[in-house]
Short mmCIF file of C-alpha atoms and ligand atoms in Angstrom, two decimals:
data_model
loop_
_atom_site.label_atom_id
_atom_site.label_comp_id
_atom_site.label_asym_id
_atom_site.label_seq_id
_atom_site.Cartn_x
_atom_site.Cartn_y
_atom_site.Cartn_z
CA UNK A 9 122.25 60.11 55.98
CA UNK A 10 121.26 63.92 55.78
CA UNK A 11 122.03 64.67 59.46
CA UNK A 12 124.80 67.70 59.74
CA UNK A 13 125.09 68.52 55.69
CA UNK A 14 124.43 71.95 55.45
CA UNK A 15 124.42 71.79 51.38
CA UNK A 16 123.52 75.33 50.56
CA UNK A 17 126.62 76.16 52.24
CA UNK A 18 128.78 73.78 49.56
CA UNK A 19 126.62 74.71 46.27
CA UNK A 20 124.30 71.79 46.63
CA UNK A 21 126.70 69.00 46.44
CA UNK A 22 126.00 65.88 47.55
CA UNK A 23 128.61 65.01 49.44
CA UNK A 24 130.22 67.84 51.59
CA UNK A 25 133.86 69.20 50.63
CA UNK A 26 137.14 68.47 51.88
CA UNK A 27 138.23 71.23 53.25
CA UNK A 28 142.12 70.84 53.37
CA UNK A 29 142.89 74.58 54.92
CA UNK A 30 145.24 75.21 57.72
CA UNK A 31 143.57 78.14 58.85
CA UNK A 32 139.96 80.30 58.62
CA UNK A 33 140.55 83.94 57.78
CA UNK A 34 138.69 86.63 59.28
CA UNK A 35 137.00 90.15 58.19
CA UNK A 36 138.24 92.31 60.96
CA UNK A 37 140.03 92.44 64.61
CA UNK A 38 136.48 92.32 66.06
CA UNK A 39 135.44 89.55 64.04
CA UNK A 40 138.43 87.17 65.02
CA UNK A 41 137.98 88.45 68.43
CA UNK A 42 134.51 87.38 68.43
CA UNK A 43 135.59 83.83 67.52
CA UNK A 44 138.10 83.02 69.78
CA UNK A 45 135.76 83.96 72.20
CA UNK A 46 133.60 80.73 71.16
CA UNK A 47 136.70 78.79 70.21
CA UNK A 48 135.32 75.46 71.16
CA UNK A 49 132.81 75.93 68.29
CA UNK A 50 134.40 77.62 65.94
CA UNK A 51 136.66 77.88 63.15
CA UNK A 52 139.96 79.19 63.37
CA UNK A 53 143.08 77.11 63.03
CA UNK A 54 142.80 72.83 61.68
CA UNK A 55 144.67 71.58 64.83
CA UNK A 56 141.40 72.26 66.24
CA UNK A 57 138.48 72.77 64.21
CA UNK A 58 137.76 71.26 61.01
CA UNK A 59 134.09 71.70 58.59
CA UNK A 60 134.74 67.83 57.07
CA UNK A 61 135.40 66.76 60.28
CA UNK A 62 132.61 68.01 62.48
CA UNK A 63 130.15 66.79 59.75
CA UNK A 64 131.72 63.54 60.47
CA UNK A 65 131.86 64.16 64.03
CA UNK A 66 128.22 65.31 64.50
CA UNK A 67 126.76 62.42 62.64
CA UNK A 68 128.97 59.91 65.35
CA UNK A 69 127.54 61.65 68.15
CA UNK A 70 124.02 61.37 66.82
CA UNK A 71 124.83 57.73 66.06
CA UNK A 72 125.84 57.10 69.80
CA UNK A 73 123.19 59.54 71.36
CA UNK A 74 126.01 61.40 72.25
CA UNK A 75 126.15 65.30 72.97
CA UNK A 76 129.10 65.89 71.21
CA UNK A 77 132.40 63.82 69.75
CA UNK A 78 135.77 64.18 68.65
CA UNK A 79 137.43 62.54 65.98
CA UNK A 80 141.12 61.67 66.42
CA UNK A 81 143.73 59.83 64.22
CA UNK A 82 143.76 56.62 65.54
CA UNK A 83 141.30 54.55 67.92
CA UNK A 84 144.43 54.66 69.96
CA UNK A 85 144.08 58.54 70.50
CA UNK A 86 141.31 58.64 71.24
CA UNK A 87 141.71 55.57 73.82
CA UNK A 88 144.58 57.85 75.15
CA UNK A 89 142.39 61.18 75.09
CA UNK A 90 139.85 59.74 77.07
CA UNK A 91 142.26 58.17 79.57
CA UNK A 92 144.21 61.15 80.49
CA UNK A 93 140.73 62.89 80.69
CA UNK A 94 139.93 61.60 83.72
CA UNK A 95 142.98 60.49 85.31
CA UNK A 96 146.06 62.23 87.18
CA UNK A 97 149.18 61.32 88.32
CA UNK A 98 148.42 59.08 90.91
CA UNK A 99 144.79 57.45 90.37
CA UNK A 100 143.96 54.37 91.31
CA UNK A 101 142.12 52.64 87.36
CA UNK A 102 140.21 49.36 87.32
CA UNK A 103 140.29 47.77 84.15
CA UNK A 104 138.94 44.12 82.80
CA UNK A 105 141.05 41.68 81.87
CA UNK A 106 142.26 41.19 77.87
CA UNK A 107 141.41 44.54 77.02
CA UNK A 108 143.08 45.65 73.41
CA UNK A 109 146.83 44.94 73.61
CA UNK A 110 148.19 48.55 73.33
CA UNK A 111 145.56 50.15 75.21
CA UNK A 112 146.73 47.78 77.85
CA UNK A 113 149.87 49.23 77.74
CA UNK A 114 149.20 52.29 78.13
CA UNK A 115 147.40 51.51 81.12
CA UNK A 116 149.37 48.74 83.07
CA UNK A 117 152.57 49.76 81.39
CA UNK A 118 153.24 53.26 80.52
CA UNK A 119 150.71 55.56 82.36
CA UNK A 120 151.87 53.00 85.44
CA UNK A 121 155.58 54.11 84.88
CA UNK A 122 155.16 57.69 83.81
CA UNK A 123 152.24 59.05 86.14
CA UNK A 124 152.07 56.55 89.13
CA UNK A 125 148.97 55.23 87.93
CA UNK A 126 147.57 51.88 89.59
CA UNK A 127 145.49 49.60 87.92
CA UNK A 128 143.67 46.46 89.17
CA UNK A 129 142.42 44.09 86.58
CA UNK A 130 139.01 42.22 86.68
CA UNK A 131 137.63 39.75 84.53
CA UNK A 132 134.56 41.90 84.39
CA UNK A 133 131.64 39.32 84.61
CA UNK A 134 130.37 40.04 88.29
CA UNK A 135 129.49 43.37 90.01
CA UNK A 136 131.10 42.03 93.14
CA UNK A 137 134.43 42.18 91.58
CA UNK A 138 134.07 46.02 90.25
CA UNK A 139 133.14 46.46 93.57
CA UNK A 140 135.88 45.08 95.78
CA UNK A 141 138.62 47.01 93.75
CA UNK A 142 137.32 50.09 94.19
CA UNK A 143 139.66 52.35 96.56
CA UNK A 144 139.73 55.87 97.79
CA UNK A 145 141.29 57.05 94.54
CA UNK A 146 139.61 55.13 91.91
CA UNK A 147 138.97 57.89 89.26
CA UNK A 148 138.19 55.32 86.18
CA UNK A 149 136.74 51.68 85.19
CA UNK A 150 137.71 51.03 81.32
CA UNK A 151 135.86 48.55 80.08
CA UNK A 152 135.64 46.87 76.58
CA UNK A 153 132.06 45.03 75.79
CA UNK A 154 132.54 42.50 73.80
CA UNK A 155 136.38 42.37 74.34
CA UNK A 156 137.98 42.04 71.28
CA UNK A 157 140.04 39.00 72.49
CA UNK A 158 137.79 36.71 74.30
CA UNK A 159 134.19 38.26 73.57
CA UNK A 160 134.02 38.87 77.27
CA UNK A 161 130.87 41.03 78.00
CA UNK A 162 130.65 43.65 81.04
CA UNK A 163 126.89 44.64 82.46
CA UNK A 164 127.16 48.16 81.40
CA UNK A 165 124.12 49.51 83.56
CA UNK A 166 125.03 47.68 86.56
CA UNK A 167 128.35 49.16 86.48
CA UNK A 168 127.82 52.36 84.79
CA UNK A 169 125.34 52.83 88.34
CA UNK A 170 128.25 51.45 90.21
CA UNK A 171 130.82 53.89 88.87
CA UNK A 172 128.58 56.65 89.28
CA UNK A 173 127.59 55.97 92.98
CA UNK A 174 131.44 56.41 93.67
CA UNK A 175 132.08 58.95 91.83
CA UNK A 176 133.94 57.27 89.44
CA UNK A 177 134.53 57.89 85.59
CA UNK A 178 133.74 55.02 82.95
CA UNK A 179 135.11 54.39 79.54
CA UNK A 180 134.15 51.95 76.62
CA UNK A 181 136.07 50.83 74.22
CA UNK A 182 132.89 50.15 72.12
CA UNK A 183 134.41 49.48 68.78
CA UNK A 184 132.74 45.58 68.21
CA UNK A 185 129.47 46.38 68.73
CA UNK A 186 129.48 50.23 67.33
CA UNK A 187 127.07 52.61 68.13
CA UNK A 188 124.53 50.65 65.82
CA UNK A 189 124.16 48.00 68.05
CA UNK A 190 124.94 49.13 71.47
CA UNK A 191 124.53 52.54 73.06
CA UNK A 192 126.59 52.34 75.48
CA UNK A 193 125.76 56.31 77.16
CA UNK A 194 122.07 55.32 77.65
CA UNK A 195 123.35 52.82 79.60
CA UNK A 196 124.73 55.02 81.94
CA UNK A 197 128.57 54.84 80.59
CA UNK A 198 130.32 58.37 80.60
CA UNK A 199 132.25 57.87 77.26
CA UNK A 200 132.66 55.73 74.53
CA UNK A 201 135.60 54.83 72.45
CA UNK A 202 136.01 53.73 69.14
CA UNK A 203 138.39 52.60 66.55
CA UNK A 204 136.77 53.65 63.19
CA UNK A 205 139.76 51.75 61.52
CA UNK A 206 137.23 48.92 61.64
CA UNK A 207 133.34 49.00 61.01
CA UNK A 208 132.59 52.47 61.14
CA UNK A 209 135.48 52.62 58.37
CA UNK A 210 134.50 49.11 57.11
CA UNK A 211 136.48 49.66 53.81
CA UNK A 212 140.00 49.18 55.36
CA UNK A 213 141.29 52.45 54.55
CA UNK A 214 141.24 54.39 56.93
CA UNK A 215 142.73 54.56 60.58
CA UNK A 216 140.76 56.77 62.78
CA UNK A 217 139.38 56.98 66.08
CA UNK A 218 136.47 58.67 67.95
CA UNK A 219 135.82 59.56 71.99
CA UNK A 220 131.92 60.18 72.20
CA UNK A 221 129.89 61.57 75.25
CA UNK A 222 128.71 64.84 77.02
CA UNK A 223 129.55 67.71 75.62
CA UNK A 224 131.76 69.01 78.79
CA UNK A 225 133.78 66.06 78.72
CA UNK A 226 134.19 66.02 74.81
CA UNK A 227 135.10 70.03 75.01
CA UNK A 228 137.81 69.77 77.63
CA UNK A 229 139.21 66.77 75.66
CA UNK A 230 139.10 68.60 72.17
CA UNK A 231 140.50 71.57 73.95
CA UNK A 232 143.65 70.17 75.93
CA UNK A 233 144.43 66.31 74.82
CA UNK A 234 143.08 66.85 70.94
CA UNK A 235 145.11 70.70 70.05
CA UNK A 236 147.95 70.49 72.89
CA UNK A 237 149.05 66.79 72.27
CA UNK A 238 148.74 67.70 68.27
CA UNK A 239 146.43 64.84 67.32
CA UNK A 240 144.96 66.49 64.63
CA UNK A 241 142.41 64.25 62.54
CA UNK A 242 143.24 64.73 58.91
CA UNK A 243 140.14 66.15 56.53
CA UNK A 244 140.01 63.70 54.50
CA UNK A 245 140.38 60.57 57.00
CA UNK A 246 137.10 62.29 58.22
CA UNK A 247 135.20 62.52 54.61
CA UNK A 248 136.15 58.36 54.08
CA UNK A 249 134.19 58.24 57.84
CA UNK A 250 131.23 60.18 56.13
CA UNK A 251 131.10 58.02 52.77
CA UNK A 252 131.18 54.78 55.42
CA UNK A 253 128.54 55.77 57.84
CA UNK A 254 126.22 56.03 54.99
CA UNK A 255 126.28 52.11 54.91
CA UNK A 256 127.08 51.97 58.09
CA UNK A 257 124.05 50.04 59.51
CA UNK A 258 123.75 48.11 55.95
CA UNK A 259 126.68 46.61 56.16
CA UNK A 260 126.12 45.67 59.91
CA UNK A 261 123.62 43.72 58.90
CA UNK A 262 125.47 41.72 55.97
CA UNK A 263 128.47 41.06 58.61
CA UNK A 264 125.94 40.28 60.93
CA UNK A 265 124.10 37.38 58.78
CA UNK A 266 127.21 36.03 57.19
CA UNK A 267 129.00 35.27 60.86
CA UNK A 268 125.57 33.67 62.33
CA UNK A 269 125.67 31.26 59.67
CA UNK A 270 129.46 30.60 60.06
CA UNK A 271 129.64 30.21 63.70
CA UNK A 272 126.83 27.77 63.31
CA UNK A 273 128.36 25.78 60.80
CA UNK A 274 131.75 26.15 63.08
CA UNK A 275 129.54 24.93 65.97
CA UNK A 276 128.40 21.87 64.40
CA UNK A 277 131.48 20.81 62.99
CA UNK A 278 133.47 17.44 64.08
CA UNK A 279 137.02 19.65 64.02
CA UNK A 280 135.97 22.65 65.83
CA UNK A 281 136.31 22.73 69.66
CA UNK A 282 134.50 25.77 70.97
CA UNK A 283 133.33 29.20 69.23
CA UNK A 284 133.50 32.35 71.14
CA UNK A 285 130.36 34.41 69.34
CA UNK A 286 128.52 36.45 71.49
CA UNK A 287 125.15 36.09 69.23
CA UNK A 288 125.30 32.18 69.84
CA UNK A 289 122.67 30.30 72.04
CA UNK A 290 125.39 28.63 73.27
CA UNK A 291 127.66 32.00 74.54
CA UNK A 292 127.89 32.01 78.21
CA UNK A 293 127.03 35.49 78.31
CA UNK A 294 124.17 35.47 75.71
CA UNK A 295 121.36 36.79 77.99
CA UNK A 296 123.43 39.68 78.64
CA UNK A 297 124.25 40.49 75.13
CA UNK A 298 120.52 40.08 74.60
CA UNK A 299 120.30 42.43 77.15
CA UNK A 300 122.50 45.32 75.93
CA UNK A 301 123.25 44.62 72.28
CA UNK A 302 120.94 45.09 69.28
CA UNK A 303 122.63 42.67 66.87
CA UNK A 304 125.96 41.00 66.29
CA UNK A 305 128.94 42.03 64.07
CA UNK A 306 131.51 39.81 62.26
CA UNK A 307 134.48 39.23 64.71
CA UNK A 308 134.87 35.71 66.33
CA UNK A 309 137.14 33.81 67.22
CA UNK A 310 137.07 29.54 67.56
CA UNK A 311 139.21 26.63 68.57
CA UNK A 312 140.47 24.13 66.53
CA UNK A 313 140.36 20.45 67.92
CA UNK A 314 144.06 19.74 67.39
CA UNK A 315 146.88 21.39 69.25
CA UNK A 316 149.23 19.98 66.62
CA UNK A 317 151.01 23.15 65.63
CA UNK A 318 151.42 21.63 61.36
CA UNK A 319 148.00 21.12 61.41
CA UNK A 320 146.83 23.91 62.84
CA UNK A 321 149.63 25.66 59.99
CA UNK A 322 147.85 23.54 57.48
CA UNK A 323 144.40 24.43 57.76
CA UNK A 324 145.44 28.63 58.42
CA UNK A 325 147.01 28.35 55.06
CA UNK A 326 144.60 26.71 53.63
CA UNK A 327 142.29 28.95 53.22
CA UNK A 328 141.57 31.30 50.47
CA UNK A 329 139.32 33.40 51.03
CA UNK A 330 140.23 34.57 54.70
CA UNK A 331 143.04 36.66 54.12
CA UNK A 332 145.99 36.66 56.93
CA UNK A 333 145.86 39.81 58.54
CA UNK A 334 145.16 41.01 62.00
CA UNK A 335 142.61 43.95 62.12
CA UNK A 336 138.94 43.58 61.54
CA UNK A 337 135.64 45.08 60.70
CA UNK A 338 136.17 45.61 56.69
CA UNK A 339 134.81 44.34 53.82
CA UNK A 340 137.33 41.65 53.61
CA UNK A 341 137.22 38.10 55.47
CA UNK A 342 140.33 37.74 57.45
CA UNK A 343 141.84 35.43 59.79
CA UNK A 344 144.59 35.37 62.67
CA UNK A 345 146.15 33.27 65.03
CA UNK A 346 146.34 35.10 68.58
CA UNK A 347 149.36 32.38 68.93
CA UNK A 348 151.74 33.86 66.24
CA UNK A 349 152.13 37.74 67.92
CA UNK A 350 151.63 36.03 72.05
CA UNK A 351 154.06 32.78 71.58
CA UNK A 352 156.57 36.05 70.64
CA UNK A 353 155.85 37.38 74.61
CA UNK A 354 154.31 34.81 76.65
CA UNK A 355 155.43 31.34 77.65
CA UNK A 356 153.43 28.53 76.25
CA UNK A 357 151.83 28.42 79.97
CA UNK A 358 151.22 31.99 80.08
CA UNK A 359 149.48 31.84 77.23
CA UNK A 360 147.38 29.30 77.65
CA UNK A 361 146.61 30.77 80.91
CA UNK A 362 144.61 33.52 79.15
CA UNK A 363 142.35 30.79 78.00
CA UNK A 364 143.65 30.73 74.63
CA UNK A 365 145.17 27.54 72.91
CA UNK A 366 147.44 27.06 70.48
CA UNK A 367 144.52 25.85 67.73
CA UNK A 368 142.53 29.23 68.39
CA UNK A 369 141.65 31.18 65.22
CA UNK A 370 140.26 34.70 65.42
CA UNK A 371 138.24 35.21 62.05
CA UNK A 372 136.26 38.85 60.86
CA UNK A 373 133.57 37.68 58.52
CA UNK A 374 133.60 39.93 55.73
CA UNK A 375 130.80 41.19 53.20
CA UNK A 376 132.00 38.34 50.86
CA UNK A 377 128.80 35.56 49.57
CA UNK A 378 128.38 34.01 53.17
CA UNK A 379 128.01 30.57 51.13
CA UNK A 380 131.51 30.65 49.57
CA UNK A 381 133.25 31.73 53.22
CA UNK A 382 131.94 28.44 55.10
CA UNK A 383 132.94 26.38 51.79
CA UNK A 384 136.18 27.91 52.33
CA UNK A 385 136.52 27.09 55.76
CA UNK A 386 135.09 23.72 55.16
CA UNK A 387 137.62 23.34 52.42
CA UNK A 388 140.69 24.06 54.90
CA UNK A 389 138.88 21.97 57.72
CA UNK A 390 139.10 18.51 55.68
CA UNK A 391 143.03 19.31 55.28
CA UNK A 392 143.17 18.46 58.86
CA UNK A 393 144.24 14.90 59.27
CA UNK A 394 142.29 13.21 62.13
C1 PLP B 3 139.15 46.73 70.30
C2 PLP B 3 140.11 47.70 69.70
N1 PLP B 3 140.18 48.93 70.24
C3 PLP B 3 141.04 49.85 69.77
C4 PLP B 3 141.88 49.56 68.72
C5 PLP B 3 142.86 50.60 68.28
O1 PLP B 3 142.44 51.21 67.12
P1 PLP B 3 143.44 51.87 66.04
O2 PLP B 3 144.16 50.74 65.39
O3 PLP B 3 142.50 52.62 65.15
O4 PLP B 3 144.36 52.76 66.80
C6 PLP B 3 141.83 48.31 68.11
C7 PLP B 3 142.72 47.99 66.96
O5 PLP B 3 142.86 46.87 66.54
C8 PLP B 3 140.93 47.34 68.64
O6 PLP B 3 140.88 46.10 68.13
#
């Protein structure tokens, strides 16, 4: 709450100042001379260092244990940060299988085509397979626990040990759990990644993104991928991030209540096929997430009992409360049909060869009354003729 807020230095306010400056001015040669010196820390120019941001910044890394981290404008810069980090043209990447869409792209597509980067995909639920696709020039295992797609969960200390036994860099894409419940570095994992355009925004406004770990690793990033590439993080992006991690862990909470009761009422219902929620008895991987994970957030996804495609239509539009929309982690309830973007890429077979159907719903529970969401989606259920 306190952590970072210097507020002698803004008059005593209570919530620090935006401080929407280009540049810092200086007294004298020797004093700017004196500061580039320490550039990493201080500052000079708002391509690199920002006051509102590093507030933000230092309460993140505190958050996630972390020495230092770096805000950026998107989760997908800082995903992109941390990748070129510790990669060069050339490396050999593991990565598990249904990682986040775009940052799978950059991997298997563009990073592929543009530095002769290799990647070899695992569904990252044994050691064994980590192990056997490690080669001589594996430099990096990106992993995402709980994947955002099929809640698949990685063992972070068995293969944070792994990685580091070989020499090898590791990246999470952390953004479900959030530094709340997970922390990911004292499990042994190098960096972790977030998109703060979902809980650690929670308001859905905002698009931001954070890399978090040592602070050698964070100060080469901030130095080179953050002020070369230009991915400056604006000011006041950052002081939203400060007003949300004030609730941060209150809100976790709220999501975290509301989507246990929903994906037991899913569970239990006569329409509903299978839920994917990694805080159910019933999750294959539930020992595991016991294991690693302090609590649960909102996002799940489930499968309808129907692959009638005007059914499936009926009930998604039923519903009134669960808005159509395809991020996650705000205040609002929303729902999306992994079907409507994949059907535009993938054959019917590919698709369902990911081990998604036709009938499966991804939902984020919001901070709505947890009472009137399952009425909603019990509502939109009976709709569904049998
Ligand atoms: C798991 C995950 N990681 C990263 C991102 C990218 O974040 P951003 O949209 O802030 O670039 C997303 C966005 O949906 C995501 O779901």
């Amino acid at each position: 709450m306190h952590f970072g807020e210097d507020r002698n230095a803004y008059e005593g306010a209570v919530v620090p100042p935006i401080f929407q400056n280009s540049l810092f001015t200086f007294e004298s040669w020797e004093a700017i001379d004196a500061a580039y010196e320490d550039r990493t820390n201080r500052f000079i120019y708002s391509r690199g260092k920002n006051p509102t941001v590093q507030v933000a910044e230092q309460k993140l890394a505190l958050l996630a244990g972390a020495e230092k981290a770096q805000l950026f404008p998107s989760g997908m810069g800082a995903i992109s940060a941390a990748v070129l980090h510790c990669i060069n043209a050339g490396d050999h990447v593991i990565a598990i299988k249904n990682i986040y869409g775009p940052a799978n792209n950059l991997l298997g597509n563009y990073l592929t085509q543009k530095m002769g980067i290799t990647v070899t995909y695992v569904p990252g639920d044994k050691l064994e397979d980590f192990e056997a696709a490690i080669c001589d020039n594996t430099r990096l295992i990106y992993l995402e626990s709980p994947s955002s797609a099929v809640f698949g969960l990685q063992d972070l200390e068995a293969v944070g040990a792994l990685a580091r036994s070989r020499n090898i860099r590791t990246i999470i894409d952390n953004t479900w759990a959030t530094p709340i419940f997970q922390s990911a570095l004292a499990l042994g994992i190098d960096m972790e990644v977030h998109s703060c355009s979902k809980y650690i925004g929670g308001h859905s406004d905002i698009i931001a993104g954070v890399v978090m770990g040592n602070a050698k690793d964070i100060d080469a990033i901030a130095t080179r991928e953050y002020a070369w590439i230009g991915a400056k993080t604006a000011p006041f992006e950052a002081w939203l991030i400060l007003r949300s991690l004030r609730t941060l862990p209150i809100r976790l909470r709220q999501h975290q209540e509301s989507a246990m009761k929903i994906a037991r009422f899913l569970e239990a219902h006569s329409k509903i096929k299978l839920v994917r929620y990694p805080g159910l008895e019933s999750f294959p991987q539930y020992a595991l997430g016991q294991k690693q994970m302090s609590g649960y957030t909102g996002l799940m996804s489930f499968q309808l009992a129907t692959e009638d495609l005007e059914k499936i239509k009926t009930f998604f539009n039923s519903l009134q409360l669960f808005k159509i929309g395809v991020s996650w982690g705000g205040h609002e309830s929303l729902i999306y049909a992994p079907a409507i973007s994949y059907l535009k890429e993938l054959s019917l077979e590919q698709f369902t060869a990911m081990g998604i159907s036709l009938g499966d719903m991804r939902i984020s529970v919001g901070l709505e009354n947890a009472d009137d969401l399952t009425n909603d989606l019990e509502v939109a259920l009976e709709k569904i003729q049998a």
